[in-house]
């Protein structure tokens, strides 16, 4: 294809990505992430009350990927469902998952973003196939002491922009057919320039509004974890927010855009690197098809030791 490593690195910040092998689906990656998260939290699959899944590249239209993961890990006491909001999925699903814990309806909630984006990429479309990667990330949510955990969330959507980023076929509007496949309509279609402009605009607003809801200032943020869609988008965002570069968590160069997995993947790396401790303030911000976006302010409750 007419592209180059230099073009990709300069325009996106991506150096390498991971692509699933034949026979591997989003739920298979989800299982690995979930097992790591449970081990980290010292929990067994039987202790999980609810599994909230989110995926822009689910195994199937339905059943929910969360149900497939439930069966594979043997979480027999859990109920399971998916939250669908494309690349903003983790941001929305985090609030949904946290509310079960906050209201006392569940003690242990597992949240997993699992992606096999390479399955939905048109490998002849150079404007999209260079961006996406496969990955999964998971977190375990439990009740924490007051003043910690998810402090505030802010969301927005603009369905008028739905046509800017979508997988047009395979749903009830354009069911799967030979014609749809011949036209590559079952693959990701994106207006990159418009998504770029949208992303820089809404993420800044979401960050400011989420901070205000949490009663915090920009200086209170220890780390900002943006959806890893494009290094240029996140750098532009940091510049406009006047936040120092060292506060931005970025791993896009090693994974590409992994949709719902990108924020938990970055969060996990940040945690395992030892850079955060109990009391650290993290701000996550996601955006994607919908159009939809959301920011969450988290006061980390887990001590390093
Ligand atoms: N290699 C070489 N040239 C390319 C490639 C490529 N892979 N892709 C596009 N080009 C060309 C275009 O054809 C165009 O050529 P022309 O001027 O001759 O017409 C030129 O490069 C510039 O194209 P632009 O689209 O303006 O390039 P841009 O700098 O905007 O970069 C990109 C494109 C990387 C897709 C950018 O628009 C982007 O990152 N947008 C946001 C995408 C995004 O974040 N998507 C996901 C968000 S939500 C979610 O996660 C699902």
PDB file of N, CA, C and O in Angstrom, residues 84-117:
ATOM      1  N   UNK A  84     -22.272  -0.401  24.977  1.00  0.00           N
ATOM      2  CA  UNK A  84     -21.742  -0.115  23.636  1.00  0.00           C
ATOM      3  C   UNK A  84     -21.635   1.387  23.425  1.00  0.00           C
ATOM      4  O   UNK A  84     -22.635   2.089  23.395  1.00  0.00           O
ATOM      5  N   UNK A  85     -20.427   1.881  23.327  1.00  0.00           N
ATOM      6  CA  UNK A  85     -20.230   3.281  22.962  1.00  0.00           C
ATOM      7  C   UNK A  85     -18.919   3.416  22.195  1.00  0.00           C
ATOM      8  O   UNK A  85     -18.161   4.367  22.408  1.00  0.00           O
ATOM      9  N   UNK A  86     -18.670   2.444  21.331  1.00  0.00           N
ATOM     10  CA  UNK A  86     -17.467   2.421  20.486  1.00  0.00           C
ATOM     11  C   UNK A  86     -16.227   2.762  21.324  1.00  0.00           C
ATOM     12  O   UNK A  86     -16.062   2.225  22.409  1.00  0.00           O
ATOM     13  N   UNK A  87     -15.397   3.670  20.818  1.00  0.00           N
ATOM     14  CA  UNK A  87     -14.130   3.934  21.510  1.00  0.00           C
ATOM     15  C   UNK A  87     -14.314   4.679  22.829  1.00  0.00           C
ATOM     16  O   UNK A  87     -13.382   4.748  23.626  1.00  0.00           O
ATOM     17  N   UNK A  88     -15.502   5.262  23.045  1.00  0.00           N
ATOM     18  CA  UNK A  88     -15.771   5.902  24.336  1.00  0.00           C
ATOM     19  C   UNK A  88     -16.321   4.886  25.323  1.00  0.00           C
ATOM     20  O   UNK A  88     -16.711   5.238  26.436  1.00  0.00           O
ATOM     21  N   UNK A  89     -16.370   3.631  24.924  1.00  0.00           N
ATOM     22  CA  UNK A  89     -17.011   2.583  25.719  1.00  0.00           C
ATOM     23  C   UNK A  89     -16.463   2.458  27.131  1.00  0.00           C
ATOM     24  O   UNK A  89     -17.231   2.325  28.084  1.00  0.00           O
ATOM     25  N   UNK A  90     -15.140   2.502  27.277  1.00  0.00           N
ATOM     26  CA  UNK A  90     -14.594   2.325  28.625  1.00  0.00           C
ATOM     27  C   UNK A  90     -15.013   3.482  29.530  1.00  0.00           C
ATOM     28  O   UNK A  90     -15.314   3.276  30.706  1.00  0.00           O
ATOM     29  N   UNK A  91     -15.036   4.689  28.973  1.00  0.00           N
ATOM     30  CA  UNK A  91     -15.389   5.859  29.789  1.00  0.00           C
ATOM     31  C   UNK A  91     -16.819   5.729  30.305  1.00  0.00           C
ATOM     32  O   UNK A  91     -17.096   5.985  31.483  1.00  0.00           O
ATOM     33  N   UNK A  92     -17.736   5.342  29.426  1.00  0.00           N
ATOM     34  CA  UNK A  92     -19.134   5.170  29.854  1.00  0.00           C
ATOM     35  C   UNK A  92     -19.267   3.975  30.801  1.00  0.00           C
ATOM     36  O   UNK A  92     -19.944   4.052  31.825  1.00  0.00           O
ATOM     37  N   UNK A  93     -18.656   2.872  30.437  1.00  0.00           N
ATOM     38  CA  UNK A  93     -18.828   1.641  31.213  1.00  0.00           C
ATOM     39  C   UNK A  93     -18.233   1.760  32.612  1.00  0.00           C
ATOM     40  O   UNK A  93     -18.713   1.118  33.547  1.00  0.00           O
ATOM     41  N   UNK A  94     -17.218   2.609  32.759  1.00  0.00           N
ATOM     42  CA  UNK A  94     -16.629   2.792  34.093  1.00  0.00           C
ATOM     43  C   UNK A  94     -17.668   3.379  35.049  1.00  0.00           C
ATOM     44  O   UNK A  94     -17.803   2.939  36.190  1.00  0.00           O
ATOM     45  N   UNK A  95     -18.410   4.357  34.577  1.00  0.00           N
ATOM     46  CA  UNK A  95     -19.446   4.956  35.434  1.00  0.00           C
ATOM     47  C   UNK A  95     -20.554   3.959  35.717  1.00  0.00           C
ATOM     48  O   UNK A  95     -21.046   3.860  36.843  1.00  0.00           O
ATOM     49  N   UNK A  96     -20.960   3.204  34.692  1.00  0.00           N
ATOM     50  CA  UNK A  96     -22.009   2.202  34.882  1.00  0.00           C
ATOM     51  C   UNK A  96     -21.550   1.185  35.927  1.00  0.00           C
ATOM     52  O   UNK A  96     -22.273   0.867  36.876  1.00  0.00           O
ATOM     53  N   UNK A  97     -20.329   0.701  35.761  1.00  0.00           N
ATOM     54  CA  UNK A  97     -19.800  -0.309  36.683  1.00  0.00           C
ATOM     55  C   UNK A  97     -19.689   0.252  38.099  1.00  0.00           C
ATOM     56  O   UNK A  97     -20.073  -0.406  39.076  1.00  0.00           O
ATOM     57  N   UNK A  98     -19.193   1.480  38.218  1.00  0.00           N
ATOM     58  CA  UNK A  98     -18.982   2.082  39.543  1.00  0.00           C
ATOM     59  C   UNK A  98     -20.313   2.274  40.268  1.00  0.00           C
ATOM     60  O   UNK A  98     -20.385   2.137  41.499  1.00  0.00           O
ATOM     61  N   UNK A  99     -21.367   2.561  39.505  1.00  0.00           N
ATOM     62  CA  UNK A  99     -22.653   2.818  40.155  1.00  0.00           C
ATOM     63  C   UNK A  99     -23.201   1.582  40.867  1.00  0.00           C
ATOM     64  O   UNK A  99     -23.873   1.707  41.887  1.00  0.00           O
ATOM     65  N   UNK A 100     -22.909   0.399  40.366  1.00  0.00           N
ATOM     66  CA  UNK A 100     -23.345  -0.820  41.064  1.00  0.00           C
ATOM     67  C   UNK A 100     -22.701  -0.894  42.448  1.00  0.00           C
ATOM     68  O   UNK A 100     -23.318  -1.308  43.421  1.00  0.00           O
ATOM     69  N   UNK A 101     -21.449  -0.492  42.507  1.00  0.00           N
ATOM     70  CA  UNK A 101     -20.726  -0.539  43.777  1.00  0.00           C
ATOM     71  C   UNK A 101     -21.204   0.594  44.687  1.00  0.00           C
ATOM     72  O   UNK A 101     -21.478   0.393  45.876  1.00  0.00           O
ATOM     73  N   UNK A 102     -21.330   1.793  44.090  1.00  0.00           N
ATOM     74  CA  UNK A 102     -21.732   2.964  44.889  1.00  0.00           C
ATOM     75  C   UNK A 102     -23.108   2.771  45.526  1.00  0.00           C
ATOM     76  O   UNK A 102     -23.351   3.193  46.646  1.00  0.00           O
ATOM     77  N   UNK A 103     -24.031   2.148  44.787  1.00  0.00           N
ATOM     78  CA  UNK A 103     -25.391   1.985  45.309  1.00  0.00           C
ATOM     79  C   UNK A 103     -25.525   0.763  46.212  1.00  0.00           C
ATOM     80  O   UNK A 103     -26.590   0.528  46.775  1.00  0.00           O
ATOM     81  N   UNK A 104     -24.467  -0.020  46.310  1.00  0.00           N
ATOM     82  CA  UNK A 104     -24.513  -1.207  47.158  1.00  0.00           C
ATOM     83  C   UNK A 104     -25.167  -2.407  46.480  1.00  0.00           C
ATOM     84  O   UNK A 104     -25.417  -3.426  47.116  1.00  0.00           O
ATOM     85  N   UNK A 105     -25.458  -2.314  45.182  1.00  0.00           N
ATOM     86  CA  UNK A 105     -26.096  -3.439  44.490  1.00  0.00           C
ATOM     87  C   UNK A 105     -25.102  -4.548  44.165  1.00  0.00           C
ATOM     88  O   UNK A 105     -25.513  -5.649  43.803  1.00  0.00           O
ATOM     89  N   UNK A 106     -23.827  -4.226  44.228  1.00  0.00           N
ATOM     90  CA  UNK A 106     -22.805  -5.256  43.974  1.00  0.00           C
ATOM     91  C   UNK A 106     -21.571  -4.921  44.799  1.00  0.00           C
ATOM     92  O   UNK A 106     -21.316  -3.749  45.115  1.00  0.00           O
ATOM     93  N   UNK A 107     -20.814  -5.968  45.158  1.00  0.00           N
ATOM     94  CA  UNK A 107     -19.586  -5.753  45.927  1.00  0.00           C
ATOM     95  C   UNK A 107     -18.355  -5.781  45.029  1.00  0.00           C
ATOM     96  O   UNK A 107     -17.365  -5.115  45.302  1.00  0.00           O
ATOM     97  N   UNK A 108     -18.416  -6.583  43.986  1.00  0.00           N
ATOM     98  CA  UNK A 108     -17.232  -6.763  43.135  1.00  0.00           C
ATOM     99  C   UNK A 108     -17.661  -6.743  41.666  1.00  0.00           C
ATOM    100  O   UNK A 108     -18.385  -7.630  41.212  1.00  0.00           O
ATOM    101  N   UNK A 109     -17.252  -5.709  40.975  1.00  0.00           N
ATOM    102  CA  UNK A 109     -17.634  -5.565  39.566  1.00  0.00           C
ATOM    103  C   UNK A 109     -16.375  -5.601  38.700  1.00  0.00           C
ATOM    104  O   UNK A 109     -15.389  -4.921  38.991  1.00  0.00           O
ATOM    105  N   UNK A 110     -16.460  -6.399  37.675  1.00  0.00           N
ATOM    106  CA  UNK A 110     -15.345  -6.542  36.739  1.00  0.00           C
ATOM    107  C   UNK A 110     -15.699  -5.775  35.470  1.00  0.00           C
ATOM    108  O   UNK A 110     -16.780  -5.969  34.914  1.00  0.00           O
ATOM    109  N   UNK A 111     -14.801  -4.903  35.068  1.00  0.00           N
ATOM    110  CA  UNK A 111     -15.039  -4.107  33.855  1.00  0.00           C
ATOM    111  C   UNK A 111     -13.951  -4.451  32.855  1.00  0.00           C
ATOM    112  O   UNK A 111     -12.757  -4.387  33.180  1.00  0.00           O
ATOM    113  N   UNK A 112     -14.359  -4.802  31.632  1.00  0.00           N
ATOM    114  CA  UNK A 112     -13.359  -5.234  30.640  1.00  0.00           C
ATOM    115  C   UNK A 112     -13.642  -4.619  29.269  1.00  0.00           C
ATOM    116  O   UNK A 112     -14.769  -4.664  28.778  1.00  0.00           O
ATOM    117  N   UNK A 113     -12.609  -4.027  28.710  1.00  0.00           N
ATOM    118  CA  UNK A 113     -12.658  -3.540  27.330  1.00  0.00           C
ATOM    119  C   UNK A 113     -11.819  -4.478  26.484  1.00  0.00           C
ATOM    120  O   UNK A 113     -10.626  -4.650  26.744  1.00  0.00           O
ATOM    121  N   UNK A 114     -12.451  -5.128  25.508  1.00  0.00           N
ATOM    122  CA  UNK A 114     -11.733  -6.157  24.735  1.00  0.00           C
ATOM    123  C   UNK A 114     -11.896  -5.892  23.250  1.00  0.00           C
ATOM    124  O   UNK A 114     -13.013  -5.696  22.770  1.00  0.00           O
ATOM    125  N   UNK A 115     -10.782  -5.901  22.539  1.00  0.00           N
ATOM    126  CA  UNK A 115     -10.833  -5.529  21.125  1.00  0.00           C
ATOM    127  C   UNK A 115     -10.010  -6.447  20.221  1.00  0.00           C
ATOM    128  O   UNK A 115      -8.864  -6.778  20.541  1.00  0.00           O
ATOM    129  N   UNK A 116     -10.647  -6.792  19.113  1.00  0.00           N
ATOM    130  CA  UNK A 116      -9.926  -7.380  17.986  1.00  0.00           C
ATOM    131  C   UNK A 116     -10.245  -6.481  16.790  1.00  0.00           C
ATOM    132  O   UNK A 116     -10.924  -6.880  15.839  1.00  0.00           O
ATOM    133  N   UNK A 117      -9.767  -5.245  16.881  1.00  0.00           N
ATOM    134  CA  UNK A 117     -10.099  -4.225  15.871  1.00  0.00           C
ATOM    135  C   UNK A 117      -9.624  -4.629  14.479  1.00  0.00           C
ATOM    136  O   UNK A 117     -10.210  -4.230  13.464  1.00  0.00           O
TER     137      UNK A 117
END
